[in-house]
CSV table of C-alpha atoms in Angstrom, one decimal:
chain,number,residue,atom,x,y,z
P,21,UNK,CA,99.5,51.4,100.0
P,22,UNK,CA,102.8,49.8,100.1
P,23,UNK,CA,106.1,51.0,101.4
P,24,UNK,CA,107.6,52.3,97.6
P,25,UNK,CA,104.5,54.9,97.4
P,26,UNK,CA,104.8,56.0,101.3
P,27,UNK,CA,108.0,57.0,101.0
P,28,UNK,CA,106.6,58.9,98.0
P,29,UNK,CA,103.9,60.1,99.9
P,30,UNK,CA,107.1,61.7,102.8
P,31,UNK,CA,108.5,63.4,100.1
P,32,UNK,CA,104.6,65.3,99.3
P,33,UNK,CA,104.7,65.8,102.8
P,34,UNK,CA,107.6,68.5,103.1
P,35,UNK,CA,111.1,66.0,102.9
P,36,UNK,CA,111.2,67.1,98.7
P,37,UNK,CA,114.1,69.7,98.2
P,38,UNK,CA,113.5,72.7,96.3
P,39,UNK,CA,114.8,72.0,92.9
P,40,UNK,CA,114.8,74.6,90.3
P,41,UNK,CA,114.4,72.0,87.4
P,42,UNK,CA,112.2,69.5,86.6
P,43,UNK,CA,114.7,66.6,88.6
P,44,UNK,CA,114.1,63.8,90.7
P,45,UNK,CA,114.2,64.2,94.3
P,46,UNK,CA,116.4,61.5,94.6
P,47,UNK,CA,119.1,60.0,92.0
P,48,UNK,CA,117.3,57.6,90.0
P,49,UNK,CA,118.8,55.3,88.3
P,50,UNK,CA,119.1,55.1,84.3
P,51,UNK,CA,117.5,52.0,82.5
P,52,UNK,CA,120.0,49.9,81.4
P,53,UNK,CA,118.5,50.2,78.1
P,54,UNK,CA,119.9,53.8,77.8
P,55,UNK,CA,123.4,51.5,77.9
P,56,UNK,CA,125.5,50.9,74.4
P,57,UNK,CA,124.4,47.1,74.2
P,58,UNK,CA,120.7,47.8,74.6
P,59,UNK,CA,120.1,44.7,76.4
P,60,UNK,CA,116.5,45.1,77.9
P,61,UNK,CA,115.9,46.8,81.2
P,62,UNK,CA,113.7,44.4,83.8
P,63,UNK,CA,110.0,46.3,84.0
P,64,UNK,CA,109.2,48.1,87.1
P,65,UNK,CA,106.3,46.5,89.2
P,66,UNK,CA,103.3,48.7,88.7
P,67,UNK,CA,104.1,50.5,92.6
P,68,UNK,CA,107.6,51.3,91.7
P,69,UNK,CA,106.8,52.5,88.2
P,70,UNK,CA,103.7,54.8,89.8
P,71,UNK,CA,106.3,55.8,92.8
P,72,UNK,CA,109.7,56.6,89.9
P,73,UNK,CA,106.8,58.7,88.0
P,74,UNK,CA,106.0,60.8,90.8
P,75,UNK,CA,109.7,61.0,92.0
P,76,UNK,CA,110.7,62.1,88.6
P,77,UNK,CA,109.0,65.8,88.6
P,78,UNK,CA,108.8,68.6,91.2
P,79,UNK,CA,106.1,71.2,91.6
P,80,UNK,CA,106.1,73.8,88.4
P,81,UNK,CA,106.8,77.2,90.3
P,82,UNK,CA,104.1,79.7,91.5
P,83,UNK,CA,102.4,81.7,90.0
P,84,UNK,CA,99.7,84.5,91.4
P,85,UNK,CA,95.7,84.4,89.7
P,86,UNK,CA,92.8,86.3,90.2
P,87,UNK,CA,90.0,83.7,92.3
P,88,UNK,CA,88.2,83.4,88.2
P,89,UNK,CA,90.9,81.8,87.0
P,90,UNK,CA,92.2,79.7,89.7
P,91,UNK,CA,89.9,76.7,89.5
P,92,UNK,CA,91.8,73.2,89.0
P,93,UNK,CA,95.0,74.6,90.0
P,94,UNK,CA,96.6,73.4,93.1
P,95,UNK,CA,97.7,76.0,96.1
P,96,UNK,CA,101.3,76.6,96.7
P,97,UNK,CA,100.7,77.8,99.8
P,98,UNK,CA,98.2,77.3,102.7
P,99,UNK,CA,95.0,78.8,102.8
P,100,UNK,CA,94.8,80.9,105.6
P,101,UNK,CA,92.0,83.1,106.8
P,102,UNK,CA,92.5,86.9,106.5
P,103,UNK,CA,88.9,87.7,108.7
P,104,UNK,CA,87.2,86.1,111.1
P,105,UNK,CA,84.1,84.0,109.8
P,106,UNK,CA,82.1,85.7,110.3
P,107,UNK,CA,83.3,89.1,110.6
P,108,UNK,CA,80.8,90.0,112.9
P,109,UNK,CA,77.5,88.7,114.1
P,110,UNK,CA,74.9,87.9,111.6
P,111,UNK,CA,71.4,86.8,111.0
P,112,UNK,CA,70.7,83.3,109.9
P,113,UNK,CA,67.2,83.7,108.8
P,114,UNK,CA,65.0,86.2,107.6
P,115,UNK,CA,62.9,88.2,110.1
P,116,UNK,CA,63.6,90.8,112.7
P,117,UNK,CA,66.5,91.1,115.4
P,118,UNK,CA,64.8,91.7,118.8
P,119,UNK,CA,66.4,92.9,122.0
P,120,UNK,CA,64.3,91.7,125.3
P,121,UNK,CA,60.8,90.4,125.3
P,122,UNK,CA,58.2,91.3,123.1
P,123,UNK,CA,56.1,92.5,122.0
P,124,UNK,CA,58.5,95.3,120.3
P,125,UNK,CA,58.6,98.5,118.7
P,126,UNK,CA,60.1,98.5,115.3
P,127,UNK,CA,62.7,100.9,115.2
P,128,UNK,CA,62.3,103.1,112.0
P,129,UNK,CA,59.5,101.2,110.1
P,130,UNK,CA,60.6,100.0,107.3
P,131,UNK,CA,64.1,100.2,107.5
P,132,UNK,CA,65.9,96.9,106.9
P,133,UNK,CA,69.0,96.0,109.4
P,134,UNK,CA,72.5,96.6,107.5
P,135,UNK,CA,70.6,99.6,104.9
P,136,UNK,CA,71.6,103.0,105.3
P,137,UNK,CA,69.7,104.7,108.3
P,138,UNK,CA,69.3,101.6,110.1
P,139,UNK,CA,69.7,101.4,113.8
P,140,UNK,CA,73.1,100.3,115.3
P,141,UNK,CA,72.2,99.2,118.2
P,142,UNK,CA,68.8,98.0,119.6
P,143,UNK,CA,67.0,99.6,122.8
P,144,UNK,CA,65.3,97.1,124.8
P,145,UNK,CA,62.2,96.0,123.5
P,146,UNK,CA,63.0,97.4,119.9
P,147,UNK,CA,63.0,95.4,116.6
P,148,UNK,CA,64.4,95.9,113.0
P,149,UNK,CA,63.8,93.8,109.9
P,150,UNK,CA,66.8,91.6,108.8
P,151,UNK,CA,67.7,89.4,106.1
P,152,UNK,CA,69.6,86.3,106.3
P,153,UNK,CA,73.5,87.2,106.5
P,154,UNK,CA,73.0,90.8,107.6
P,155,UNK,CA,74.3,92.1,110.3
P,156,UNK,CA,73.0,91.9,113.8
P,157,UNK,CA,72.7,95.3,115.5
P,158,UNK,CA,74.4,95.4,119.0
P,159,UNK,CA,72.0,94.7,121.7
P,160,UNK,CA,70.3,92.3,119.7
P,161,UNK,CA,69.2,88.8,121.7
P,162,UNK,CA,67.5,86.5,119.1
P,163,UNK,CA,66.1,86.6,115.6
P,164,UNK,CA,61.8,86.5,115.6
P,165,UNK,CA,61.8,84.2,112.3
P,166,UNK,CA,59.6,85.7,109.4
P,167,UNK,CA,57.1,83.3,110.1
P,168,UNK,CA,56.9,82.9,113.6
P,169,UNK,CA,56.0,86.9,114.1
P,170,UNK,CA,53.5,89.6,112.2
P,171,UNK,CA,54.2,93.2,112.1
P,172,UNK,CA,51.3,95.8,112.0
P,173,UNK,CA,50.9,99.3,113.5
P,174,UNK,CA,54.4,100.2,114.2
P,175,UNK,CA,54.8,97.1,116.4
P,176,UNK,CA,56.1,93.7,116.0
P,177,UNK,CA,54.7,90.7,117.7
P,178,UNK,CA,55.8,87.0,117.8
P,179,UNK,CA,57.1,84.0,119.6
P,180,UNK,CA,59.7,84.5,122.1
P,181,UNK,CA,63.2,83.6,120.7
P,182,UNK,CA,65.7,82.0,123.1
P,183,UNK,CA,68.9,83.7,124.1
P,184,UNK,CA,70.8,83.8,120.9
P,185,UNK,CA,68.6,82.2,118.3
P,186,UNK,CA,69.8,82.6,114.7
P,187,UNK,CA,72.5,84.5,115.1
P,188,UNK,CA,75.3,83.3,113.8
P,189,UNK,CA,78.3,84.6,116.6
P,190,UNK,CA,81.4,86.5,115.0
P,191,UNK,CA,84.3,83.7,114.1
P,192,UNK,CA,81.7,81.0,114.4
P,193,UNK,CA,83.2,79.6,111.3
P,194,UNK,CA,87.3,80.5,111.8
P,195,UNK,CA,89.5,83.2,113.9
P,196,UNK,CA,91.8,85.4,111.4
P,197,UNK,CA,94.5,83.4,110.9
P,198,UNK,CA,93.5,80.3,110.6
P,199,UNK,CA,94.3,77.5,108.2
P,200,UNK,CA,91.8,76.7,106.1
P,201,UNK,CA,93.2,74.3,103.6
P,202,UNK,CA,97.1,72.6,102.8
P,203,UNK,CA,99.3,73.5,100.4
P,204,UNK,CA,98.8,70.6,97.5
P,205,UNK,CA,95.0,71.2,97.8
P,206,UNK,CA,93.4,71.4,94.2
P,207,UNK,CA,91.2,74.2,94.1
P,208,UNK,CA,87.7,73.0,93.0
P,209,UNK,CA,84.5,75.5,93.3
P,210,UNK,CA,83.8,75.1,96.8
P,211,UNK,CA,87.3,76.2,98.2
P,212,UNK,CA,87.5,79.0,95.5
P,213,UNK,CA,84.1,80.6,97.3
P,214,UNK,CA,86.2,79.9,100.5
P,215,UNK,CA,89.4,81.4,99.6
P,216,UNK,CA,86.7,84.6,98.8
P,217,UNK,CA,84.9,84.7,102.2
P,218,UNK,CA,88.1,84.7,103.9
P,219,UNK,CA,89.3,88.4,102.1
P,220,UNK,CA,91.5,86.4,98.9
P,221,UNK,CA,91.2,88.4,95.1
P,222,UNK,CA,94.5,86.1,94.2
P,223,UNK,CA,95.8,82.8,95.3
P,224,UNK,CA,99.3,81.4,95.0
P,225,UNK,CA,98.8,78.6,93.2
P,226,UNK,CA,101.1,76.1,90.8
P,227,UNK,CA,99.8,76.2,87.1
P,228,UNK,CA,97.9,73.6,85.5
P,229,UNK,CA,101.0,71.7,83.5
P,230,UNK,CA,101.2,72.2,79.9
P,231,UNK,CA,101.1,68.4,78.0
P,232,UNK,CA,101.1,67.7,74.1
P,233,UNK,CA,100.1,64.5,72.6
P,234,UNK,CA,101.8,62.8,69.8
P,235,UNK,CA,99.5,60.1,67.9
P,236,UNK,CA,101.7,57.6,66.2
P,237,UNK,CA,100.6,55.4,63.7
P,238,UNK,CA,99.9,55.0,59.8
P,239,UNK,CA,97.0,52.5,60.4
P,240,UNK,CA,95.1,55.2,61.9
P,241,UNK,CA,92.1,56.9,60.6
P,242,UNK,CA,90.4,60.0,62.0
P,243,UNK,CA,87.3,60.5,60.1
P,244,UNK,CA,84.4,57.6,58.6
P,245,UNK,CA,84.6,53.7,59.4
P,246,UNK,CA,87.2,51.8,58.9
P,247,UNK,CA,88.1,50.0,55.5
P,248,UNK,CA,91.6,48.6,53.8
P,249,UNK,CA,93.0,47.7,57.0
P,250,UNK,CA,92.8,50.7,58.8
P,251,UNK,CA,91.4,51.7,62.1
P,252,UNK,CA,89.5,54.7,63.4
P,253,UNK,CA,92.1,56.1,65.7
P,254,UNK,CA,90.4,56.0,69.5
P,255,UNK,CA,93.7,57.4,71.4
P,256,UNK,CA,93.5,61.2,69.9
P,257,UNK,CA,89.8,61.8,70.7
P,258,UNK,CA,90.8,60.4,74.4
P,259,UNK,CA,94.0,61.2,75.7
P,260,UNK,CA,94.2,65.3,75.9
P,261,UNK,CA,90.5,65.0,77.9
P,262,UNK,CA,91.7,62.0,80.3
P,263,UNK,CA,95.2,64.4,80.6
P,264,UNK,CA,92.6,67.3,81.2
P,265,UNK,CA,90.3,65.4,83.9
P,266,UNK,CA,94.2,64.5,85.5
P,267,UNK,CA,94.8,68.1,85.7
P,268,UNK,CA,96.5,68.6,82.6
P,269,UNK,CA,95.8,72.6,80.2
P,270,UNK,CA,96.2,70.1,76.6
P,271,UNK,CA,97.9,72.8,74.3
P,272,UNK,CA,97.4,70.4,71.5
P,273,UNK,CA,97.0,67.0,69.9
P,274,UNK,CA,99.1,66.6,67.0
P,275,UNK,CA,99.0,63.2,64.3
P,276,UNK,CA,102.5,62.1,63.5
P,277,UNK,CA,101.9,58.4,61.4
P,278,UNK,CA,105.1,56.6,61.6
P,279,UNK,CA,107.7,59.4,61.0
P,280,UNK,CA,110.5,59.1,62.9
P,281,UNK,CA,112.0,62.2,61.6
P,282,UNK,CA,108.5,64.1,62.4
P,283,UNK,CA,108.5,62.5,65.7
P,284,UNK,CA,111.6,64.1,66.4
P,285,UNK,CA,110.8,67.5,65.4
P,286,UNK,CA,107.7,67.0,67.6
P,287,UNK,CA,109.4,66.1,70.9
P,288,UNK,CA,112.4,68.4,70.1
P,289,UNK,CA,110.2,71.6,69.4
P,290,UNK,CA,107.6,71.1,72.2
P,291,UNK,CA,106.9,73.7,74.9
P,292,UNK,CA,105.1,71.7,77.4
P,293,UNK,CA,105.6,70.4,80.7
P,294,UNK,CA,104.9,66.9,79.8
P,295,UNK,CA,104.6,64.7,76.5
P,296,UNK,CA,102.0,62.1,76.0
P,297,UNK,CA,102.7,59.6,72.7
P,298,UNK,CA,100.3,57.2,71.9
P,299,UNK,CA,101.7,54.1,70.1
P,300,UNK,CA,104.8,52.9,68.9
P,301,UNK,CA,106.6,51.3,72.0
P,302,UNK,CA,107.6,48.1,71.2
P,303,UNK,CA,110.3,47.5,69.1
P,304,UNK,CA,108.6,46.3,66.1
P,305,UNK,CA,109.5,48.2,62.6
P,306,UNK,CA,107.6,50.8,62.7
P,307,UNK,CA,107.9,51.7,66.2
P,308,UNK,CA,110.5,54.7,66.5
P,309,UNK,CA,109.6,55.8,70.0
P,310,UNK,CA,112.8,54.3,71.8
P,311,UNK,CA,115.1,54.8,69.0
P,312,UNK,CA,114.1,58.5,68.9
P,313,UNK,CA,114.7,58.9,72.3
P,314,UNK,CA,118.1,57.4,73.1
P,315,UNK,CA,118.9,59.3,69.9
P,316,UNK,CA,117.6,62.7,71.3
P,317,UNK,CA,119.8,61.6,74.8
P,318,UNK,CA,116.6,61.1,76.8
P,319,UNK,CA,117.1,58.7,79.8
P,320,UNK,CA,114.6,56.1,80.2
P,321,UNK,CA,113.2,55.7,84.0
P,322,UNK,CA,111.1,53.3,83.2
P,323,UNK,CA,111.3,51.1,80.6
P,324,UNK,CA,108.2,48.5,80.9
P,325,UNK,CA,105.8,47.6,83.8
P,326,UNK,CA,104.7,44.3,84.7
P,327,UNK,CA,101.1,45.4,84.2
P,328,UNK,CA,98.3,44.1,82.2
P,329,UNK,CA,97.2,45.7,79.9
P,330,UNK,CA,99.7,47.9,79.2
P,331,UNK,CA,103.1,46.4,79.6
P,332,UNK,CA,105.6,48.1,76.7
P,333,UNK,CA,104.4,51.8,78.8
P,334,UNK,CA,107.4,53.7,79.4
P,335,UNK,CA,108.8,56.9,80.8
P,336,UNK,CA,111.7,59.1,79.8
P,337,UNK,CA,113.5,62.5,80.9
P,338,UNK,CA,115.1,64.4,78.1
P,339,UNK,CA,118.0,66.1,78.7
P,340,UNK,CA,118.5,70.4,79.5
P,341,UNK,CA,115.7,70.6,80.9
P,342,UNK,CA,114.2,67.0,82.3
P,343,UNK,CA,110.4,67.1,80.8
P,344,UNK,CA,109.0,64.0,80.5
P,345,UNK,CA,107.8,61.9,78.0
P,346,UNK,CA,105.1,58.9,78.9
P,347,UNK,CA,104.7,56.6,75.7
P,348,UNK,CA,101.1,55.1,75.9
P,349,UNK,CA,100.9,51.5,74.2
P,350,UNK,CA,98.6,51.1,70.6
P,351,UNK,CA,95.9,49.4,72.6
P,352,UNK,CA,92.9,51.5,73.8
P,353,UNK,CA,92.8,49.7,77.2
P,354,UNK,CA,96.8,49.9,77.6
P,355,UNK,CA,96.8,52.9,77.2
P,356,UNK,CA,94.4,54.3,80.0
P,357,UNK,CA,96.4,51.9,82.1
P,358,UNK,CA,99.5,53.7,81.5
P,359,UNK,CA,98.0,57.2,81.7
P,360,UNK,CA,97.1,56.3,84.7
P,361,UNK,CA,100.5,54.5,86.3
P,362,UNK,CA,102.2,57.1,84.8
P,363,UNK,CA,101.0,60.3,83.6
P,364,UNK,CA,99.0,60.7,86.7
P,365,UNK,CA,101.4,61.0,89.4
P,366,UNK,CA,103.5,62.8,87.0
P,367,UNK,CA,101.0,65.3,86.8
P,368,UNK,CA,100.6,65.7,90.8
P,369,UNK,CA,103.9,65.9,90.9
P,370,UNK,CA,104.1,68.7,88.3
P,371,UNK,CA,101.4,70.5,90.1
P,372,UNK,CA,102.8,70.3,93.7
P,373,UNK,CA,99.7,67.6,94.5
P,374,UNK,CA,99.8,64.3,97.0
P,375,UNK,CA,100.4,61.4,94.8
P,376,UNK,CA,97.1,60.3,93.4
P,377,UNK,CA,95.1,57.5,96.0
P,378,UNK,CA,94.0,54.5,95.7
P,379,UNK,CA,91.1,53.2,97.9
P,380,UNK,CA,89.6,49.8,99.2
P,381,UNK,CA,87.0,48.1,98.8
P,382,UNK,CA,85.4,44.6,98.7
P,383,UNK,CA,85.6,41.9,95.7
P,384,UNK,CA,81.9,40.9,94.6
P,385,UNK,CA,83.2,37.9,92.7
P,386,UNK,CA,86.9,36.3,92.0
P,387,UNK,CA,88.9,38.3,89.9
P,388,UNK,CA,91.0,36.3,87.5
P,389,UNK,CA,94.7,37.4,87.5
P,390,UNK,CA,97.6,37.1,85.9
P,391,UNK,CA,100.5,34.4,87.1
P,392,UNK,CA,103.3,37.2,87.8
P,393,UNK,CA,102.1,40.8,87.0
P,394,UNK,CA,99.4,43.0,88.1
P,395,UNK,CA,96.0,43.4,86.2
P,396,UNK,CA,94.0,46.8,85.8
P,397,UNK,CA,90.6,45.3,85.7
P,398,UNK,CA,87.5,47.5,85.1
P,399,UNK,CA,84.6,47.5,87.2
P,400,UNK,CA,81.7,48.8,88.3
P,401,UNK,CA,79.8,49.4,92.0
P,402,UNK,CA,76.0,48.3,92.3
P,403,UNK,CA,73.4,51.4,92.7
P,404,UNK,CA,73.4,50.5,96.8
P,405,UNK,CA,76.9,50.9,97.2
P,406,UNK,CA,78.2,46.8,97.7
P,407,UNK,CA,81.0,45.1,96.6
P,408,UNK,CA,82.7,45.5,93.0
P,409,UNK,CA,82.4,43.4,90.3
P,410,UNK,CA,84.5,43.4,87.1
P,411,UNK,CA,83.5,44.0,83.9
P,412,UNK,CA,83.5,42.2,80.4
P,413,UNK,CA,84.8,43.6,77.3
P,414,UNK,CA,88.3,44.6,79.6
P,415,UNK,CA,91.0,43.3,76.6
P,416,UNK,CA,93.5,45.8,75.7
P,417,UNK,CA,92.0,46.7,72.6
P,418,UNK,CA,88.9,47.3,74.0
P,419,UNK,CA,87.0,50.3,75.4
P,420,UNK,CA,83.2,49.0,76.2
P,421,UNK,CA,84.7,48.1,79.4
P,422,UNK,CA,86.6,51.0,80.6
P,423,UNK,CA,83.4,53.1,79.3
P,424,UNK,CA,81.4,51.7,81.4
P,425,UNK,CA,83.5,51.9,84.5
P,426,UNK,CA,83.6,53.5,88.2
P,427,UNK,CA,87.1,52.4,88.6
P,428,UNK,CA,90.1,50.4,87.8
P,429,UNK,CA,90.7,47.5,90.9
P,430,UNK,CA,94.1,46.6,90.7
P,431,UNK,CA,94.3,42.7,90.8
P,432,UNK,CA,97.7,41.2,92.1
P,433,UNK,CA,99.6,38.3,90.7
P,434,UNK,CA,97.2,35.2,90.7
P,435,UNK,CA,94.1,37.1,91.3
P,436,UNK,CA,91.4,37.8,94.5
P,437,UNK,CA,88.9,35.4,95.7
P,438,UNK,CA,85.1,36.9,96.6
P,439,UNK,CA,85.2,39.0,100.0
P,440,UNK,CA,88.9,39.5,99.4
P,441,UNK,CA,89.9,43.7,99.7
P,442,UNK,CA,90.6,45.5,96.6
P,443,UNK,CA,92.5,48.2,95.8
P,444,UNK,CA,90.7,50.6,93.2
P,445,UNK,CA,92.3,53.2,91.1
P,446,UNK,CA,89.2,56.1,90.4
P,447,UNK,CA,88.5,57.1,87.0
P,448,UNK,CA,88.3,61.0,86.5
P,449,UNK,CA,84.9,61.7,85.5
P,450,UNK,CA,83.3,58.3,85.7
């Protein structure tokens, strides 16, 4: 990870000051192609333009949920425990808590430890029937597992157990107090049952942010096969559930042609936290992205990345109020490339997350790349877990490749050899 995204990283780890508005952390400067001659702004390298993304956004406030409605969101605050875990001593199998050496009496036939009428405490030489998690009567010294003992005539008999077996001890797990997981931590099933073991009903947690996506483009078609020059559109059906897998709630996907004046109304009207467009960056004729946005006063962050695919991908903050638009290029393949240099951080910014990691692994083969910008290359792992290999069908245009992919390896300027390390970018979902 280089130096740009650590210092982004520091600012994740506490050194961020509490804005109320969407604003960077620190001043960022405009791109010079917000100035009155328009002359165009150098690109970003693809770790400055993924850093500027996530240094453009703060954390969306808290907000309390009941644990059924909490999954995906991120925790505002730790986790800490509100119990022990356990509470007390309990059984980890089923079968009967014993106190001494056997054989035992069973202490009201029939009665089940933890039922009403059971025994709270064990005599020596007494037994009770217990189920796993139930808990352990006082006195108890070992759990006789179901099928190591038989009981018949009032009287239990059965192997031995040593001092302690099977009972899981009171605060085994945590003491009351406890951390049990960071602020930043996106809730998935396992910490929700957590968060409910340790006493929670609610959780402080940051919402999911809100995006909208704005498909551009008259050559589009949504329905049937192509014909008369037009294209079925592939960036609608896509983007909301890529910005969804990020950690995005999609309010809604909306198909604007080439209207500049309904592209307006669009960005001007929306109520979400961030604004996805998919098309229309460059400055060809029908591309009113940029013009729409200098004319709305928006400030451009970042104005083109030396990436391949995906290039013309910008980012922009419009004013009273700083949400962010990312423009997606046309191309399929650009377009997941810019989702995710930029929307992605953006959206662990939004939702008070790390920035998004990368990890390494090993090339399998060269990688061909680019004389002076970075390449997203697709790729795929063999079933036993060895090095990557790229994939074909990786143009911009094209989606075979991506489709078929575990992850994205980010190829530096001139490319890797075989063996070399490789940085991969995970795909949500693949």
């Amino acid at each position: 990870m280089t130096d740009e995204f650590d210092e982004a990283l520091a600012l994740a780890n506490g050194h961020r000051p509490d804005h109320p508005a969407r604003r960077p952390a620190a001043p960022l400067v405009p791109d010079p192609a917000d100035a009155p001659d328009r002359r165009p702004a150098p690109p970003h390298t693809w770790e400055s333009a993924r850093t500027v993304a996530y240094r453009s956004a703060v954390p969306l406030p808290p907000r309390r949920l009941p644990l059924e409605r909490a999954l995906g969101h991120t925790l505002a605050a730790p986790l800490t425990a509100l119990t022990d875990l356990p509470a007390f001593d309990t059984s980890a199998m089923d079968g009967w808590a014993v106190s001494g050496p056997g054989p035992w009496e069973l202490a009201g036939p029939g009665l089940l430890a933890g039922a009403p009428g059971r025994p709270e405490r064990l005599a020596d030489g007494q037994a009770v029937r217990i189920a796993t998690g139930a808990r352990v009567p006082d006195g108890t010294t070992g759990i006789v597992r179901a099928e190591h003992g038989t009981a018949r005539g009032g009287r239990l008999r059965g192997r031995l157990p040593r001092l302690g077996a099977d009972i899981r001890p009171r605060a085994q797990e945590c003491r009351s107090g406890a951390e049990l997981l960071p602020a930043g931590t996106r809730l998935a099933p396992a910490a929700l049952g957590l968060a409910a073991a340790a006493g929670y009903d609610e959780l402080d947690v940051h919402p999911l942010p809100r995006a909208e996506v704005l498909v551009l483009g008259d050559e589009l078609l949504h329905r049937g096969l192509p014909h008369d020059g037009r294209i079925r559109d592939a960036l609608g059906p896509m983007t909301g559930p890529w910005l969804a897998a990020l950690g995005a709630e999609v309010l809604v996907t909306r198909r604007l042609g080439d209207d500049a004046d309904a592209l307006r109304e669009a960005i001007e009207t929306s109520r979400a936290d961030l604004i996805v467009t998919t098309g229309g960056t460059a400055s060809g004729p029908v591309d009113h992205l940029r013009a729409t946005l200098r004319a709305l006063g928006a400030t451009t962050l970042v104005g083109g990345v030396t990436v391949r695919p995906g290039h013309p991908m910008l980012l922009a903050e419009l004013p009273d109020g700083g949400t962010p638009v990312v423009g997606l290029p046309g191309n399929p393949l650009a377009a997941v490339a810019g989702l995710l240099t930029l929307a992605a951080p953006l959206l662990h910014a939004l939702s008070g997350r790390m920035p998004p990691a990368t990890r390494t692994a090993t090339a399998g083969e060269a990688f061909a790349g680019h004389r002076d910008d970075t390449h997203l290359v697709p790729v795929r792992r063999p079933a036993d877990g060895g090095p990557v290999v790229p994939l074909g069908y990786a143009g911009p245009a094209m989606l075979r490749g991506i489709a078929a992919a575990c992850a994205l390896a980010v190829v530096p300027p001139g490319g890797l050899a075989p063996h070399d390390p490789v940085q991969l970018l995970e795909l949500p979902g693949a």
